């Protein structure tokens, strides 16, 4: 978990964030907008901004109606105590697309203790990013990373059902580069377990997008909640 406050006070010094303050360089939005340069990383969880920014640095939160369809940015910001889903705890911050319960949304627990997300019985851990995945309308919840510069990047991602097997979230997951699948899989369906992970390298041009996507509706189980841990790192020695 990144110490965002410490990172915010640490200059990027040409893009190389101080690892002592920024947890190994995963400095997120507080350090130079998240675009930290060669050898450093952009973490979707660390980049979530409590002041309500979307996009924030290289990350943006939204949805699409299908693979390759138009990306729609979430416009409703819900801080703690807003009284609406997906707000569910005193330290939960979220972005939401509409006023429909269980519609796609993305939230983060920015507090020091576990906090409920969108009424889920299984709380998000401190620093964890959660997806509400649409079980009814066949839409994808998306965390999008936009490349700040051209070069080679390493990408790691883990999609995981938030609740245990008794309320297992099920769905298909995708990582797309400019709207084309580069990795795909499942969570709790098609023989997959409660988590699916990917790690690979990708060459991008400045402004290219990498979408981390998940859709529900593949089970009759009543849980619509998942977590995403995604980190994109500029390859060491690649100045872009």
Coordinates of C-alpha atoms in Angstrom, one line a residue:
X1 CA 0.0 0.0 0.0
X2 CA 1.4 3.4 -1.0
X3 CA 1.8 6.2 1.5
X4 CA 0.0 8.8 -0.6
X5 CA 0.7 11.6 1.9
X6 CA 4.4 10.9 1.9
X7 CA 4.4 10.5 -1.8
X8 CA 2.7 13.9 -2.3
X9 CA 5.5 15.6 -0.5
X10 CA 8.2 13.8 -2.4
X11 CA 9.4 15.4 -5.7
X12 CA 9.5 13.2 -8.7
X13 CA 13.1 14.3 -9.6
X14 CA 12.8 13.7 -13.3
X15 CA 10.2 11.0 -12.9
X16 CA 12.0 8.7 -10.5
X17 CA 10.0 8.7 -7.3
X18 CA 11.8 8.1 -4.0
X19 CA 11.2 4.5 -3.1
X20 CA 11.4 5.2 0.6
X21 CA 8.3 7.4 0.3
X22 CA 6.5 5.8 -2.6
X23 CA 6.7 2.1 -1.8
X24 CA 9.2 1.0 -4.4
X25 CA 8.2 3.5 -7.0
X26 CA 4.5 2.7 -7.1
X27 CA 3.7 6.3 -6.4
X28 CA 0.3 6.8 -7.9
X29 CA -1.6 10.0 -8.6
X30 CA 0.1 12.1 -5.9
X31 CA 3.5 12.0 -7.6
X32 CA 3.5 13.9 -10.8
X33 CA 0.0 12.9 -11.7
X34 CA 0.9 9.2 -11.6
X35 CA 3.2 9.5 -14.7
X36 CA 6.4 8.8 -12.9
X37 CA 8.7 7.9 -15.8
X38 CA 11.2 5.2 -16.4
X39 CA 11.6 2.4 -13.9
X40 CA 8.5 3.4 -11.9
X41 CA 4.9 2.3 -11.6
X42 CA 1.3 3.4 -11.8
X43 CA -0.9 1.6 -9.4
X44 CA -4.7 1.8 -9.9
X45 CA -5.4 1.4 -6.2
X46 CA -2.8 3.9 -5.1
X47 CA -4.0 6.5 -7.6
X48 CA -7.6 6.7 -6.3
X49 CA -8.1 10.3 -5.2
X50 CA -10.2 11.2 -2.2
X51 CA -10.8 14.7 -3.5
X52 CA -12.8 13.3 -6.4
X53 CA -10.9 13.3 -9.6
X54 CA -11.8 11.2 -12.7
X55 CA -9.5 10.9 -14.6
X56 CA -6.7 11.0 -12.0
X57 CA -3.2 10.9 -13.5
X58 CA -3.1 8.2 -16.1
X59 CA -6.2 6.3 -14.6
X60 CA -9.9 6.8 -15.4
X61 CA -12.9 4.9 -14.2
X62 CA -15.9 4.0 -16.3
X63 CA -17.8 1.3 -18.2
X64 CA -18.7 0.0 -21.7
X65 CA -21.7 -1.9 -23.0
X66 CA -19.6 -4.5 -24.7
X67 CA -16.0 -5.4 -25.6
X68 CA -14.7 -2.7 -28.0
X69 CA -17.7 -0.4 -27.3
X70 CA -17.4 3.3 -26.3
X71 CA -15.8 3.9 -22.9
X72 CA -18.2 6.0 -20.7
X73 CA -16.6 7.9 -17.9
X74 CA -18.3 7.6 -14.5
X75 CA -19.6 11.1 -13.6
X76 CA -21.1 10.6 -10.1
X77 CA -18.7 10.9 -7.2
X78 CA -19.7 9.5 -3.9
X79 CA -17.6 10.4 -0.8
X80 CA -18.2 8.7 2.5
X81 CA -21.5 9.4 4.1
X82 CA -23.3 10.2 0.8
X83 CA -26.0 7.8 1.6
X84 CA -26.1 6.1 -1.8
X85 CA -24.6 2.9 -3.1
X86 CA -21.8 2.1 -3.8
X87 CA -20.9 4.1 -0.7
X88 CA -21.0 1.6 2.2
X89 CA -18.5 2.6 4.9
X90 CA -16.9 5.6 6.6
X91 CA -13.7 5.4 4.5
X92 CA -15.3 4.4 1.1
X93 CA -15.0 6.7 -1.9
X94 CA -16.5 5.7 -5.2
X95 CA -17.3 6.7 -8.8
X96 CA -20.7 5.6 -10.2
X97 CA -22.5 5.8 -13.5
X98 CA -26.1 6.2 -12.5
X99 CA -28.7 6.0 -9.7
X100 CA -29.3 2.3 -10.3
X101 CA -28.3 0.0 -7.5
X102 CA -25.7 -2.6 -8.7
X103 CA -24.9 -0.5 -11.8
X104 CA -21.2 -0.5 -12.6
X105 CA -19.0 1.5 -10.2
X106 CA -15.5 1.6 -8.8
X107 CA -14.6 2.4 -5.2
X108 CA -11.6 2.4 -2.8
X109 CA -11.2 2.0 0.9
X110 CA -8.9 4.9 1.8
X111 CA -9.1 4.4 5.5
X112 CA -6.9 2.4 8.0
X113 CA -9.4 -0.4 8.7
X114 CA -11.7 -2.7 6.5
X115 CA -14.8 -1.0 5.1
X116 CA -17.9 -2.2 3.5
X117 CA -18.3 -1.5 -0.2
X118 CA -21.8 -1.1 -1.8
X119 CA -23.4 -3.1 0.9
X120 CA -21.2 -6.1 0.4
X121 CA -21.0 -8.4 3.4
X122 CA -17.3 -8.8 2.6
X123 CA -15.3 -5.6 3.2
X124 CA -12.5 -4.0 1.3
X125 CA -9.1 -4.0 3.0
X126 CA -7.3 -0.7 3.5
X127 CA -6.0 0.6 0.2
X128 CA -8.0 -2.0 -1.8
X129 CA -9.9 -1.1 -5.0
X130 CA -13.3 -2.6 -5.6
X131 CA -15.5 -3.1 -8.7
X132 CA -19.3 -3.4 -8.7
X133 CA -19.8 -5.6 -11.8
X134 CA -23.2 -5.4 -13.5
X135 CA -25.1 -8.7 -13.2
X136 CA -28.1 -7.6 -15.2
X137 CA -27.3 -5.4 -18.2
X138 CA -24.2 -7.2 -19.6
X139 CA -21.9 -4.2 -19.1
X140 CA -18.2 -4.0 -18.2
X141 CA -16.7 -2.1 -15.3
X142 CA -13.4 -0.6 -16.4
X143 CA -10.3 0.9 -14.9
X144 CA -8.4 2.5 -17.9
X145 CA -4.7 3.4 -18.0
X146 CA -3.6 5.9 -20.6
X147 CA 0.1 5.8 -21.5
X148 CA 1.8 9.1 -20.6
X149 CA 4.7 8.3 -23.0
X150 CA 5.7 5.7 -25.6
X151 CA 7.8 2.7 -24.5
X152 CA 7.8 -0.8 -23.1
X153 CA 5.8 -1.4 -20.0
X154 CA 5.2 -4.4 -17.7
X155 CA 1.6 -5.0 -16.7
X156 CA 0.4 -7.0 -13.7
X157 CA -3.2 -7.5 -12.8
X158 CA -5.3 -9.6 -10.4
X159 CA -9.1 -9.8 -10.6
X160 CA -10.6 -11.4 -7.5
X161 CA -14.1 -12.1 -6.2
X162 CA -14.6 -10.0 -3.1
X163 CA -16.7 -12.6 -1.2
X164 CA -16.1 -16.2 -0.4
X165 CA -17.4 -19.2 -2.2
X166 CA -20.8 -19.0 -0.6
X167 CA -21.4 -15.7 -2.4
X168 CA -18.9 -16.1 -5.2
X169 CA -18.7 -13.3 -7.8
X170 CA -18.5 -14.8 -11.3
X171 CA -17.6 -13.1 -14.6
X172 CA -15.3 -12.7 -17.5
X173 CA -12.2 -10.4 -17.3
X174 CA -10.2 -8.8 -20.1
X175 CA -7.2 -6.5 -20.5
X176 CA -7.5 -4.6 -23.8
X177 CA -4.9 -2.5 -25.6
X178 CA -6.7 0.2 -27.6
X179 CA -9.9 -1.9 -27.6
X180 CA -8.3 -5.2 -28.5
X181 CA -7.9 -8.1 -26.1
X182 CA -4.3 -8.9 -25.0
X183 CA -5.3 -11.1 -22.1
X184 CA -8.7 -12.6 -21.0
X185 CA -10.0 -15.1 -18.5
X186 CA -12.7 -15.8 -15.9
X187 CA -13.4 -15.6 -12.2
X188 CA -15.5 -18.4 -10.7
X189 CA -16.7 -19.6 -14.1
X190 CA -15.4 -21.8 -17.0
X191 CA -13.3 -23.8 -14.5
X192 CA -11.5 -20.7 -13.1
X193 CA -11.3 -20.1 -9.3
X194 CA -12.0 -16.9 -7.3
X195 CA -9.0 -15.0 -8.7
X196 CA -7.3 -14.6 -12.1
X197 CA -3.9 -13.0 -12.6
X198 CA -1.9 -11.8 -15.5
X199 CA 1.7 -10.5 -16.0
X200 CA 3.1 -9.5 -19.3
X201 CA 5.0 -6.8 -21.2
X202 CA 3.4 -4.4 -23.7
X203 CA 4.8 -1.8 -26.1
X204 CA 2.6 1.3 -26.4
X205 CA 2.6 4.7 -28.0
X206 CA 1.8 7.9 -26.0
X207 CA -1.9 8.1 -25.5
X208 CA -2.6 4.4 -26.0
X209 CA -5.1 2.9 -23.6
X210 CA -5.0 -0.2 -21.5
X211 CA -8.4 -1.3 -20.1
X212 CA -8.8 -3.6 -17.1
X213 CA -12.4 -4.9 -17.5
X214 CA -14.8 -7.2 -15.7
X215 CA -18.4 -8.2 -16.4
X216 CA -20.8 -10.2 -14.2
X217 CA -24.0 -12.0 -14.9
X218 CA -22.4 -15.5 -15.3
X219 CA -23.9 -17.0 -12.2
X220 CA -27.0 -17.0 -10.0
X221 CA -25.0 -16.2 -6.9
X222 CA -26.0 -12.9 -5.3
X223 CA -22.6 -11.2 -5.2
X224 CA -21.6 -8.5 -7.7
X225 CA -18.4 -7.4 -6.1
X226 CA -14.8 -7.9 -7.1
X227 CA -11.4 -6.3 -6.5
X228 CA -8.7 -5.2 -8.9
X229 CA -5.0 -4.9 -8.2
X230 CA -3.4 -3.5 -11.4
X231 CA 0.1 -2.0 -11.7
X232 CA 1.7 -0.7 -14.9
X233 CA 5.5 -0.1 -14.8
X234 CA 7.8 1.6 -17.3
X235 CA 10.6 -0.8 -18.2
X236 CA 13.9 0.2 -16.5
X237 CA 16.2 2.0 -18.9
X238 CA 13.3 2.9 -21.3
X239 CA 13.2 6.6 -21.3
X240 CA 10.2 6.6 -23.6

